[in-house]
Coordinates of C-alpha atoms and ligand atoms in Angstrom, one line a residue:
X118 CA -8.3 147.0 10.0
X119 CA -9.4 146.7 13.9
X120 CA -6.1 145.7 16.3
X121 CA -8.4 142.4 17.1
X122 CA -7.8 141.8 13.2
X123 CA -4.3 142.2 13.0
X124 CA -2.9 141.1 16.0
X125 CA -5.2 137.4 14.6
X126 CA -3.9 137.8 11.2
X127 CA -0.2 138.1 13.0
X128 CA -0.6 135.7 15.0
X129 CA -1.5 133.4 12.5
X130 CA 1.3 134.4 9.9
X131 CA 3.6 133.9 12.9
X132 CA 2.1 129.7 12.1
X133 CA 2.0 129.8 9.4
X134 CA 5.0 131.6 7.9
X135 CA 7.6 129.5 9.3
X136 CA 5.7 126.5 8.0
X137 CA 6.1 128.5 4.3
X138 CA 9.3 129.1 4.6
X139 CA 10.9 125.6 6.0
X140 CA 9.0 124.2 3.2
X141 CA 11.3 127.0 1.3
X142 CA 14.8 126.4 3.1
X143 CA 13.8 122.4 2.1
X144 CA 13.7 123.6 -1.3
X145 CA 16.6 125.4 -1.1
X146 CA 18.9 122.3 0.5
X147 CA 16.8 120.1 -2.3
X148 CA 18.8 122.1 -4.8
X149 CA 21.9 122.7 -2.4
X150 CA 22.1 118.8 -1.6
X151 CA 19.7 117.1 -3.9
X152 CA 21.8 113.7 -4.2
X153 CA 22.1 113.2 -0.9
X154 CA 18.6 113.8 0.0
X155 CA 17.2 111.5 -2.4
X156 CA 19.3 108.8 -1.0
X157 CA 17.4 109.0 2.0
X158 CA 14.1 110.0 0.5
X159 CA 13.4 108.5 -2.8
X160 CA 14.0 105.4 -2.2
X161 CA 14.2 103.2 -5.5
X162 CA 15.5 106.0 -7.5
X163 CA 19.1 106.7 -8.4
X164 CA 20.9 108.1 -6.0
X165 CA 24.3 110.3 -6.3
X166 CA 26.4 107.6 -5.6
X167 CA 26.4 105.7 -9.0
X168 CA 24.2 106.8 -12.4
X169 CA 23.6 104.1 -14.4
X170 CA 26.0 105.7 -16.9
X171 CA 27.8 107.9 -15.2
X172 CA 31.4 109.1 -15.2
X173 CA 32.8 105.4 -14.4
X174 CA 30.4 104.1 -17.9
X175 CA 34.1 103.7 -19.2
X176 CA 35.8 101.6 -16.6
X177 CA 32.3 99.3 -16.8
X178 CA 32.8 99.4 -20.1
X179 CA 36.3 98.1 -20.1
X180 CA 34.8 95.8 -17.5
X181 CA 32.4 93.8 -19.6
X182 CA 34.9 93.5 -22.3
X183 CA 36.9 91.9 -20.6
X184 CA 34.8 89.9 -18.8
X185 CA 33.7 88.6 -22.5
X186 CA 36.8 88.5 -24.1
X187 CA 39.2 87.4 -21.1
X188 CA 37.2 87.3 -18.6
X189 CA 40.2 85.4 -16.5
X190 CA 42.3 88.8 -16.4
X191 CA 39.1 89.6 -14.3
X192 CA 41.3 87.6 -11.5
X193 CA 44.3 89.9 -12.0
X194 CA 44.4 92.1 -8.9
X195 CA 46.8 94.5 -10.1
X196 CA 44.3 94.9 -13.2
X197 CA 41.7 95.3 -11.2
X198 CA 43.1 97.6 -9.1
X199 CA 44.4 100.0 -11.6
X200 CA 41.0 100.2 -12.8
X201 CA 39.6 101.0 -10.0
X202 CA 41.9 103.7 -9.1
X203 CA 40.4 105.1 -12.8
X204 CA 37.4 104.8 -11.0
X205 CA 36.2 108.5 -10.9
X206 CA 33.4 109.0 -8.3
X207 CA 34.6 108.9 -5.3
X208 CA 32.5 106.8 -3.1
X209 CA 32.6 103.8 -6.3
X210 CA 34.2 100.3 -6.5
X211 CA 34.5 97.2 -8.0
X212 CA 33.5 93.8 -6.6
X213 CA 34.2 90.4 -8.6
X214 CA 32.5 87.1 -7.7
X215 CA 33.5 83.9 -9.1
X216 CA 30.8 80.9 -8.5
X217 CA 29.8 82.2 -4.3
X218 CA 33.3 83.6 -3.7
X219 CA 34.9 87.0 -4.0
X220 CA 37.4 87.2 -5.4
X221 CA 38.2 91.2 -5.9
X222 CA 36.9 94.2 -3.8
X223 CA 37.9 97.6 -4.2
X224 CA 39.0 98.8 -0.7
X225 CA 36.5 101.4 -1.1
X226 CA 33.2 99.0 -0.9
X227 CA 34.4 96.3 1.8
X228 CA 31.2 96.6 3.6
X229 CA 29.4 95.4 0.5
X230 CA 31.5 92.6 -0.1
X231 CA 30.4 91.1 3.2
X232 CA 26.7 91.5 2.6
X233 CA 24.4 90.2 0.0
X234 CA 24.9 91.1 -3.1
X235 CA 22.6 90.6 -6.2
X236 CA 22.9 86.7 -7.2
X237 CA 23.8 86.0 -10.9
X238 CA 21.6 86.6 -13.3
X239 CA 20.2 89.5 -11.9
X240 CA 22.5 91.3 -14.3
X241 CA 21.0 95.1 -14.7
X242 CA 21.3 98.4 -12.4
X243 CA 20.1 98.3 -8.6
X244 CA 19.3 101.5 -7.5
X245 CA 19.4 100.9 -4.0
X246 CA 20.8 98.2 -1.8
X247 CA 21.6 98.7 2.3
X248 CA 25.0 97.4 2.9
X249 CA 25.5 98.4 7.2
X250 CA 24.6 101.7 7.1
X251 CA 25.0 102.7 4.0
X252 CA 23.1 102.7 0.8
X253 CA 24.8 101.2 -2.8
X254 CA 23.6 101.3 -6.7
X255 CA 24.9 98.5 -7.5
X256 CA 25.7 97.8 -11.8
X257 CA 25.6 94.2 -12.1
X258 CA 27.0 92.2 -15.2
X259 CA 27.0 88.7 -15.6
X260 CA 29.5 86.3 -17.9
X261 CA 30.9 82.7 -17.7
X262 CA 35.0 82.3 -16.6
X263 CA 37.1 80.1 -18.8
X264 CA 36.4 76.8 -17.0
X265 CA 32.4 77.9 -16.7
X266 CA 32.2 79.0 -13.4
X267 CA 30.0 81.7 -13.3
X268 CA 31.0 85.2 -12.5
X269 CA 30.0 88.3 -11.6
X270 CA 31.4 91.8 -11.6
X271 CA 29.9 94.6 -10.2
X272 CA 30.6 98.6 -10.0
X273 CA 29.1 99.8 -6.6
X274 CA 27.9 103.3 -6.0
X275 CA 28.3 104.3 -2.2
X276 CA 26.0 106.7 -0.5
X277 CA 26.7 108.6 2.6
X278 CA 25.9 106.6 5.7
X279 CA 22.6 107.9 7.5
X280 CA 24.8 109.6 10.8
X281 CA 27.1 111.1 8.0
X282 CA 23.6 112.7 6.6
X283 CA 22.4 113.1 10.1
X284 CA 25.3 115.2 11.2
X285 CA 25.5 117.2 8.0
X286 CA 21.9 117.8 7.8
X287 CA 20.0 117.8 11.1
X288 CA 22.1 121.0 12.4
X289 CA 21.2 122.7 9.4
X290 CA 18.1 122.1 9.1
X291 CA 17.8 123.0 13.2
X292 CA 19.3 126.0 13.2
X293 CA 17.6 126.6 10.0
X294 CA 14.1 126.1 11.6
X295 CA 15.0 128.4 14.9
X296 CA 16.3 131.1 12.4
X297 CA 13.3 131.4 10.5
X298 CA 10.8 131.4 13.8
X299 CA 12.2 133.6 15.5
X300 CA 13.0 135.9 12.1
X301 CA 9.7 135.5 11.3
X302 CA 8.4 136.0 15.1
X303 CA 10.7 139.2 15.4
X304 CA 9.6 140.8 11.8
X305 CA 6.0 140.5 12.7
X306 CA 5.8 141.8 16.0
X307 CA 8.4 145.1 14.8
X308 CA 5.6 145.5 12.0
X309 CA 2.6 144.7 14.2
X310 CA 3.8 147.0 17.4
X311 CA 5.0 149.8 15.1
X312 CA 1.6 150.0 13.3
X313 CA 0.5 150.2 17.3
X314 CA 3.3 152.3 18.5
X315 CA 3.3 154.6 16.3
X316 CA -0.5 156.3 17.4
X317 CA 0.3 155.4 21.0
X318 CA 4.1 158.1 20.6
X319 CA 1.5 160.6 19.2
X320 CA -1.2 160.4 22.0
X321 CA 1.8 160.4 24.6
X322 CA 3.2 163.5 23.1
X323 CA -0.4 165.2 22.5
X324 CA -1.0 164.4 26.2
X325 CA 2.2 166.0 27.0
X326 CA 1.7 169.4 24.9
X327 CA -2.4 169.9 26.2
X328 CA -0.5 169.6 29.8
X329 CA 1.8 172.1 29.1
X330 CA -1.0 174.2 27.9
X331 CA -0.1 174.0 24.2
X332 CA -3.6 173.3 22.2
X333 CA -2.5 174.7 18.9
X334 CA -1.7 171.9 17.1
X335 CA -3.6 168.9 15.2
X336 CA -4.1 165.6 15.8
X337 CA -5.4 163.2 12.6
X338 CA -5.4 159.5 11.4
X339 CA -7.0 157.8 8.6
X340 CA -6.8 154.8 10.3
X341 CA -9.8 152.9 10.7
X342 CA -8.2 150.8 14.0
X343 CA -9.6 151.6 17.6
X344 CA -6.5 153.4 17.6
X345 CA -7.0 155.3 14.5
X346 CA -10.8 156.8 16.4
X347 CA -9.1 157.2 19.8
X348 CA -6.1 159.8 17.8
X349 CA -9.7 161.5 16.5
X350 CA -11.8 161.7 19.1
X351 CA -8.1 162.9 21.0
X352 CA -7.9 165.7 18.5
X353 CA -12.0 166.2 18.6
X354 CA -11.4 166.7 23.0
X355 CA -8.6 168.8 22.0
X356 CA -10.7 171.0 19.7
X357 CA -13.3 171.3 22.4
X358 CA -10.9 172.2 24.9
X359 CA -9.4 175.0 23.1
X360 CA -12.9 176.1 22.1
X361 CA -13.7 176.3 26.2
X362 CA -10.8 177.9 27.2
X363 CA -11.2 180.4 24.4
X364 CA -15.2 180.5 25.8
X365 CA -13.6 180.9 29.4
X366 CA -11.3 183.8 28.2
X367 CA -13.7 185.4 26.3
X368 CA -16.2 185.5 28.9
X369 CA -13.7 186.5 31.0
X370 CA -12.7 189.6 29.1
X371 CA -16.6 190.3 28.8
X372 CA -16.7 190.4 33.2
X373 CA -13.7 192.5 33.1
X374 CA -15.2 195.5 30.7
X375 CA -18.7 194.4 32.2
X376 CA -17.1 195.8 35.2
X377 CA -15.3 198.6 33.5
X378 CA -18.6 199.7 31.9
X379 CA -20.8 199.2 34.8
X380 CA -18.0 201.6 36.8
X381 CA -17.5 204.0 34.1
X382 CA -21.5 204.6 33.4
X383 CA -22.4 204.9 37.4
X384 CA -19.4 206.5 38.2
X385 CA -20.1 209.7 35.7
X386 CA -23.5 210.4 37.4
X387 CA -22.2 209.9 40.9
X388 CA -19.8 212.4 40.3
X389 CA -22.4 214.3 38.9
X390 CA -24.7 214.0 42.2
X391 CA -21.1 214.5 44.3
X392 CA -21.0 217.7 42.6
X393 CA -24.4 219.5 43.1
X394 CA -24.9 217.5 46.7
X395 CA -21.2 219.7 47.1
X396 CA -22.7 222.7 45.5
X397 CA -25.7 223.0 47.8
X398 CA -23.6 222.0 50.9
X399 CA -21.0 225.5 50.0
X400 CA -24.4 227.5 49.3
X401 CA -23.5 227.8 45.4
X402 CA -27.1 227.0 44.6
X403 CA -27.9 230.6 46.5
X404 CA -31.4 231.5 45.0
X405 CA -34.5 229.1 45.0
X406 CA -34.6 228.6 41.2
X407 CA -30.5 228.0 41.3
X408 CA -31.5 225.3 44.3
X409 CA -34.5 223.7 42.2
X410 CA -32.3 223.4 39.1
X411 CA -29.2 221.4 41.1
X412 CA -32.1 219.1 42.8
X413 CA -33.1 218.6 39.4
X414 CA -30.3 217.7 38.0
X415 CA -29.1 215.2 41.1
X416 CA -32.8 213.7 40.6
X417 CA -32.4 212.8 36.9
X418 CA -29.0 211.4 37.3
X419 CA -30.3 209.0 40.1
X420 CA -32.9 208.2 38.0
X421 CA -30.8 207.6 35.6
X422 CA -28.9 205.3 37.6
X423 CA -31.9 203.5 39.1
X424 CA -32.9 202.9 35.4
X425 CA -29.0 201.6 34.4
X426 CA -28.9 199.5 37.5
X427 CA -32.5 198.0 37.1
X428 CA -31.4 197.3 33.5
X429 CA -28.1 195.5 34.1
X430 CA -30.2 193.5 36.6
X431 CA -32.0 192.8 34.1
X432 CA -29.9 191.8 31.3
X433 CA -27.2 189.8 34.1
X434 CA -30.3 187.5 34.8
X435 CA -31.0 187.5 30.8
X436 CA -27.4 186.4 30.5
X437 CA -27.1 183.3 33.3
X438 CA -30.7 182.6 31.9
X439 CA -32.3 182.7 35.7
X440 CA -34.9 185.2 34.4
X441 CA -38.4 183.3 34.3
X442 CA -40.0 183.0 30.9
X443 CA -43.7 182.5 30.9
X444 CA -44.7 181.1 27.6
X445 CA -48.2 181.6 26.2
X446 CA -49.8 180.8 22.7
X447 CA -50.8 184.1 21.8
X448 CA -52.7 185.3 18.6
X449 CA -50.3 187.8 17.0
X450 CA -52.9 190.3 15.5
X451 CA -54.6 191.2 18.6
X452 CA -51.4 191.4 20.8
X453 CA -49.6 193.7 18.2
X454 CA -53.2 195.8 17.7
X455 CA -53.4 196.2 21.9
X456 CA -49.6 196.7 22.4
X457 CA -49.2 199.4 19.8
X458 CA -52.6 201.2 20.5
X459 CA -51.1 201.5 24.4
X460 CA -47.9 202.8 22.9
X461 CA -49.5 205.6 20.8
X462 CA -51.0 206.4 24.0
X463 CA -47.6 206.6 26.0
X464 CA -46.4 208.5 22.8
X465 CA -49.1 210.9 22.4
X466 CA -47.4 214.4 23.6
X467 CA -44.3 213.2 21.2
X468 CA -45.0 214.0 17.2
X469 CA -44.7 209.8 16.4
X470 CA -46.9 208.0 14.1
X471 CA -46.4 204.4 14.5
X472 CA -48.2 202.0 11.7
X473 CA -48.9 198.8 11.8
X474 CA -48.8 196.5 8.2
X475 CA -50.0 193.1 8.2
X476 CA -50.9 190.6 5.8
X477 CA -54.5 190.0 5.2
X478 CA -55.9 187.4 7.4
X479 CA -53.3 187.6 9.6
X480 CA -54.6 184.8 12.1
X481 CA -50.8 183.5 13.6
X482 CA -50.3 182.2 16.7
X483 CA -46.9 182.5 18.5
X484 CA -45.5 181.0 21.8
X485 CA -44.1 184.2 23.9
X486 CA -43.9 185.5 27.0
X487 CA -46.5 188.8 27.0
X488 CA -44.4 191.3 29.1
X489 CA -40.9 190.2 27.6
X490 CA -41.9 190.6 23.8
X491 CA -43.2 193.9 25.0
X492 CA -39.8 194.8 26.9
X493 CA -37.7 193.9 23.8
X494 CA -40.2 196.1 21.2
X495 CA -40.1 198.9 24.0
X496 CA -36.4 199.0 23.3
X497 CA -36.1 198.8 20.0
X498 CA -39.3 201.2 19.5
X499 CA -37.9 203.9 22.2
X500 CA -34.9 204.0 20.1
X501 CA -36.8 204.9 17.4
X502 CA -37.9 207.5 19.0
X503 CA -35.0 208.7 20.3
X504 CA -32.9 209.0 18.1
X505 CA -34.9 210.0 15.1
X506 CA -33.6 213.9 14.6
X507 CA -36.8 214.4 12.4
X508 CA -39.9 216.6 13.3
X509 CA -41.9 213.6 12.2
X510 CA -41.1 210.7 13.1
X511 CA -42.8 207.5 11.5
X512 CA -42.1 203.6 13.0
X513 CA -43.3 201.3 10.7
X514 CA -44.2 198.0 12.1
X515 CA -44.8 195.0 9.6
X516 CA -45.4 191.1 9.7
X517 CA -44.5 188.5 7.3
X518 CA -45.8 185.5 7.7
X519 CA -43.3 182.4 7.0
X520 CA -44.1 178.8 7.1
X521 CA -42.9 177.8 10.6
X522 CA -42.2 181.1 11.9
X523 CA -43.2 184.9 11.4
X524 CA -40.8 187.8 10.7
X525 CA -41.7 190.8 12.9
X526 CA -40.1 194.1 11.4
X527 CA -39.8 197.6 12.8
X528 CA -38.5 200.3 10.4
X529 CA -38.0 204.2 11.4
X530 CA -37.2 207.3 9.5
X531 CA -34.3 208.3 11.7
X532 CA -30.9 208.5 10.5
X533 CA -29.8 204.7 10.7
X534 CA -26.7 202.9 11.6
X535 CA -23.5 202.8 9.2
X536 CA -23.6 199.4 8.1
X537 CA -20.6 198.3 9.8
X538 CA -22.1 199.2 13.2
X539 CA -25.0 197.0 12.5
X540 CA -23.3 193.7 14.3
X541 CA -22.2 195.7 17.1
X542 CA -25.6 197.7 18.2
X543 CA -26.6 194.7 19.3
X544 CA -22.8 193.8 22.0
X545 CA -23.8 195.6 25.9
X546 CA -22.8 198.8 26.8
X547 CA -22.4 199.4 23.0
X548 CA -23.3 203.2 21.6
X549 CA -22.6 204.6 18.4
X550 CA -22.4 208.0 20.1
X551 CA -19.4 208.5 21.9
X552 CA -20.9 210.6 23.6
X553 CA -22.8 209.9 26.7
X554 CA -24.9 212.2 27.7
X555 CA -28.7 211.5 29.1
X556 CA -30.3 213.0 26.4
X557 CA -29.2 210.9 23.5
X558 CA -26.7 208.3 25.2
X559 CA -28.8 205.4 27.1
X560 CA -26.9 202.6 28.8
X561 CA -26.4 200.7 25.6
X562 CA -27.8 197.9 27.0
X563 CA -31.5 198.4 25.4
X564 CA -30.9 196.1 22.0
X565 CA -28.5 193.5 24.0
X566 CA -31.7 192.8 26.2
X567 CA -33.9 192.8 23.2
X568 CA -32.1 190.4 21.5
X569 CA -31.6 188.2 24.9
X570 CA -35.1 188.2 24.6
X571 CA -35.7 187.5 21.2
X572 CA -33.1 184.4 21.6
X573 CA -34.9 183.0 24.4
X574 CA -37.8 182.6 22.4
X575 CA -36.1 180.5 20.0
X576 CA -35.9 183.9 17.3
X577 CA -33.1 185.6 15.8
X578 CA -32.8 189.4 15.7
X579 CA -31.1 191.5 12.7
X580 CA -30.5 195.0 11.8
X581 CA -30.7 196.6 8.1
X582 CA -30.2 200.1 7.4
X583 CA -28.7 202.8 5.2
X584 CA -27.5 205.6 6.5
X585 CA -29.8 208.8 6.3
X586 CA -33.1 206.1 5.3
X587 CA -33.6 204.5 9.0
X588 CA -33.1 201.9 10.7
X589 CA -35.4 198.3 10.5
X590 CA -35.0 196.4 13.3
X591 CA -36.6 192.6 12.6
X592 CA -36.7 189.8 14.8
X593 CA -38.7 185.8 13.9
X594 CA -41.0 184.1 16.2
X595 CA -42.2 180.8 16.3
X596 CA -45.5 179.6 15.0
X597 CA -47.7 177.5 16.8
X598 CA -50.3 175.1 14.5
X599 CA -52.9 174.8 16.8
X600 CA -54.5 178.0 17.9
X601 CA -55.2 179.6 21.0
X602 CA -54.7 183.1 22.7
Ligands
ATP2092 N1 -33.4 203.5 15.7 C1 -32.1 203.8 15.8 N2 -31.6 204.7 14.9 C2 -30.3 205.0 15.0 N3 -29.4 204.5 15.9 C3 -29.9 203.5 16.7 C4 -31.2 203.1 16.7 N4 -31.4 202.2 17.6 C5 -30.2 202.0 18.2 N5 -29.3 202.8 17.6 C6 -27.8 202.9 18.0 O1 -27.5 201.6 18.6 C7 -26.9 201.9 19.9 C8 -27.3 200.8 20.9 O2 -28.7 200.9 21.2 P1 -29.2 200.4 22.6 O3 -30.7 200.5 22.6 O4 -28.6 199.1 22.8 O5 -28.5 201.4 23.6 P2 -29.0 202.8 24.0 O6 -30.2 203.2 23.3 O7 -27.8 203.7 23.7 O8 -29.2 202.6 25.5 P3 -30.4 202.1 26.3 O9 -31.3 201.5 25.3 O10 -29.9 201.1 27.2 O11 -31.0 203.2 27.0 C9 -27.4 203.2 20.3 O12 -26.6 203.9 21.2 C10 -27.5 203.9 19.0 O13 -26.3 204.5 18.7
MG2093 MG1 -31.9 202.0 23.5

C-alpha cells in the first residue's frame, strides 16, 4: 500500500475511530449506569427511581389495603412514617392527599409535594413527572376516606436531579472522549511512523556503511510503498557500486601487470641489445662473421621490439576503443577466396596447406572492416603456423552459415591447447610456453587483439581443442539481408 494510502486511511481512522469507540464507552456507561441514563434519555419509560412493582410493591400493597379497609389510619403520621422508613429504595416516598390538601409527605419527596401531582382518578403508574429538578415515577391509587372525601396516596420514585447527573457524568464522559482521541491519535501515528521508520533506520544505516566503504551487505523489502522501491533501487545502486569498484580494481590490477608485462617483455631484449651493443664496444665480436652474427642478433631483437610495441599500440587503442572501424558489406566468399589465396602466397617457402570449406552456394554478406578481419585471421592463422611442430602442416578454414550470423572456423593439426588453457589464450601477454624466446614465444598479445576485433564487430570468439588433435579457433559474424560487396 503507497504512504499516500495509508497516511489517508490513518488519517481517516484517526475520525473515525474515536467516533467508534465513544459510541463504545456510551455502551459501556449504558450498562455501567443504565438507570440513570434512561432518566434523562428515555423519557416516558420507567426509570430507576420506582418500578411499577418494585422492592416497595409490599409497602404499596399495605398501602391500598389500608386505604380500603381503614383508609382513616392513612391520617396516622406515625403509621405513615413507619412505613415509609420500610420504604426500601432509597430515593422513594409516600405522599397522601385528602380532597386538595396534603396531608402526609415523606421527608424524602418534599419537592413533590409542592408541585402538581396527578389529580384523582388518574389512579395508575406515571413514569415520569418533573418535580424542580428532578424527575418522579409516581404510583397513584385512589379510594374514598370515611366521611367521602376523596383521597389519594401515592409512592414516588425520585431520580437524580439533572446537575447530580451532570456532575457524575459529564467528567466522565470528557475525559472519556480526550482519552480515547488522543489513545487512538497516539496508536495510529506509533503504527503509521513505524511502518515509515522502520525503511527510513535501514537506508540511514545503509548510507552509513557504503560511506565507510562497506558494500557487502544486502538491502531488500517486499514492500510495495514508495519506500519499499527506494530500499530496492538503494540496494540495486549498491549492487552497481560494488560491481564498479570491483570494475575499477580489476582494471586496475590489469594497468599494473600491463605495466609489469610491457617492462618484463622490452626489458629482456634491451638487455639483450645492452649486451652485444657491450660486446662489440670491448672488441668481443673480433672476426667479421663474429660481428655479423651480434648485429644480427641486436637487429632481430629490435625488431622484435618494434613489432611488441606496434602491437601493444595496437591492442591499447583496441582496448579504450579509439581505434577506427570502417564497416563494409562484404560478400564472404570472395573476401575469404582473395585473403587466403594472398596468404598461400606469403606462406609459400613454409610446407602449409591451408583449405578452405564452404557450404554450397555460399552467397553471405557480412558487415566488417577489410583490414581488421584480416589482422585478427593473420593472428590466429600465424599461430597456426607457428606452433604446429609437424612437417605438414594443414589449416583448415570452414564456414557455417547460421540464420543471422555465420560461424567462421579455423582448425590446425598442431598440438592444441590443454583444455583448461582454452579461456586464458585469449587474456594479453598470455603464453602457454613459459618460455619466451623469439622463436616460439610471441608477445601473447596476438589472440587478445583478435578477439578485440572480433568483439567490435558484434562476434564472439572461442577455442576448442584436444590436446595432440589441433587447435580450431572459430569466431561469428554478422549477416547482412541485403547484399552488396
Ligand atoms: N594454433 C595454436 N596451437 C597451439 N597453441 C596455440 C595456438 N595458438 C595459440 N596458442 C597458444 O596460445 C598462446 C597465446 O597466443 P597469442 O597469439 O595470443 O600469443 P603469441 O602467439 O604467444 O604472441 P603473438 O601472437 O603476440 O606473437 C600462445 O602463446 C600459445 O601458447
Ligand atoms: Mg600469436
Amino acid at each position: 500500500m503507497s504512504i499516500r494510502k495509508r497516511l489517508f486511511i490513518s488519517n481517516a481512522a484517526m475520525v473515525f475511530m474515536p467516533i467508534v469507540m465513544v459510541m463504545l464507552y456510551f455502551v459501556f456507561l449504558h450498562l455501567l449506569f443504565g438507570s440513570e441514563i434512561n432518566t434523562f434519555t428515555n423519557h416516558g419509560r420507567p426509570g430507576w427511581a420506582t418500578p411499577p412493582a418494585g422492592p416497595n410493591q409490599a409497602v404499596f400493597t399495605r398501602l391500598e389495603k389500608t386505604a380500603s379497609l381503614e383508609p382513616e389510619k392513612l391520617l396516622d403520621m406515625a403509621f405513615l412514617d413507619s412505613l415509609t422508613s420500610e420504604l426500601k429504595a432509597k430515593h422513594a416516598g409516600i405522599i397522601v392527599r385528602k380532597g386538595d390538601h396534603i396531608v402526609y409527605t415523606s421527608a424524602n419527596v418534599k419537592e413533590a409535594a409542592n408541585g402538581k401531582l396527578p389529580a384523582f382518578g388518574h389512579e395508575g403508574y406515571l413514569p415520569m413527572a418533573w418535580f424542580g429538578h428532578r424527575p418522579y415515577t409516581i404510583r397513584q391509587h385512589d379510594f374514598f376516606f370515611k366521611d367521602g372525601t376523596k383521597g389519594s396516596l401515592f409512592l414516588l420514585g425520585k431520580g437524580g436531579s439533572f446537575p447530580e447527573f451532570a456532575r457524575t457524568f459529564f467528567p466522565l464522559i470528557f475525559i472519556g472522549i480526550v482519552l480515547i482521541v488522543v489513545l487512538t491519535n497516539v496508536l495510529l501515528s506509533y503504527l503509521v511512523s513505524r511502518s515509515i521508520l522502520k525503511p527510513v533506520r535501514q537506508l540511514s544505516t545503509a548510507a552509513d556503511k557504503i560511506s565507510r566503504g562497506d558494500l557487502d551487505f544486502h538491502l531488500a523489502s517486499n514492500k510495495k510503498d514508495e519506500l519499499g522501491k527506494l530500499v530496492n533501487a538503494f540496494d540495486d545502486m549498491r549492487a552497481k557500486l560494488k560491481e564498479s569498484l570491483e570494475l575499477r580494481e580489476k582494471y586496475e590490477k590489469n594497468r599494473r601487470e600491463l605495466v609489469a608485462n610491457i617492462s618484463h617483455d622490452l626489458k629482456t631484449p634491451i638487455t639483450a641489445i645492452l649486451g652485444y651493443v657491450e660486446g662489440i664496444k670491448d672488441g668481443v665480436a673480433n672476426t667479421e662473421e663474429k660481428l655479423q652474427r651480434y648485429l644480427d642478433t641486436i637487429h632481430a631483437k629490435a625488431l622484435y621490439m618494434d613489432r611488441l610495441i606496434d602491437e601493444l599500440f595496437l591492442y591499447s587503442k583496441l582496448d579504450v576503443k579509439s581505434l577506427p572501424f570502417h564497416f563494409e558489406n562484404v560478400r564472404l566468399l570472395p573476401f575469404l577466396e582473395d585473403y587466403l589465396e594472398e596468404l598461400r602466397l606469403e606462406l609459400a617457402d613454409r610446407q602449409v596447406q591451408i583449405d578452405l570449406r564452404v557450404p554450397d552456394a555460399l552467397d553471405a554478406v557480412v558487415l566488417l572492416d577489410r583490414n581488421h578481419i584480416i589482422r585478427a585471421m593473420n593472428n590466429i592463422i600465424y599461430n597456426s603456423v607457428k606452433y604446429t611442430d609437424k612437417e605438414n602442416c594443414r589449416i583448415q578454414v570452414s564456414v557455417e552459415e547460421q540464420v543471422d550470423k555465420v560461424k567462421i572456423q579455423i582448425c590446425d593439426n598442431g598440438p592444441g591447447v590443454p583444455p583448461e588453457e582454452l579461456e586464458n589464450i585469449f587474456q594479453r601477454f598470455y603464453r602457454i610456453e613459459p618460455s619466451r624466446n623469439l622463436e616460439t614465444g610471441g608477445s601473447g598479445l596476438g589472440l587478445a587483439i583478435a578477439a578485440q576485433i572480433i568483439e567490435a564487430h558484434g562476434g564472439t570468439i572461442w577455442a576448442d581443442s584436444r590436446p595432440g588433435e589441433g587447435l580450431c579457433l572459430s569466431f561469428t559474424l554478422q549477416k547482412i539481408c541485403d547484399q552488396g560487396d
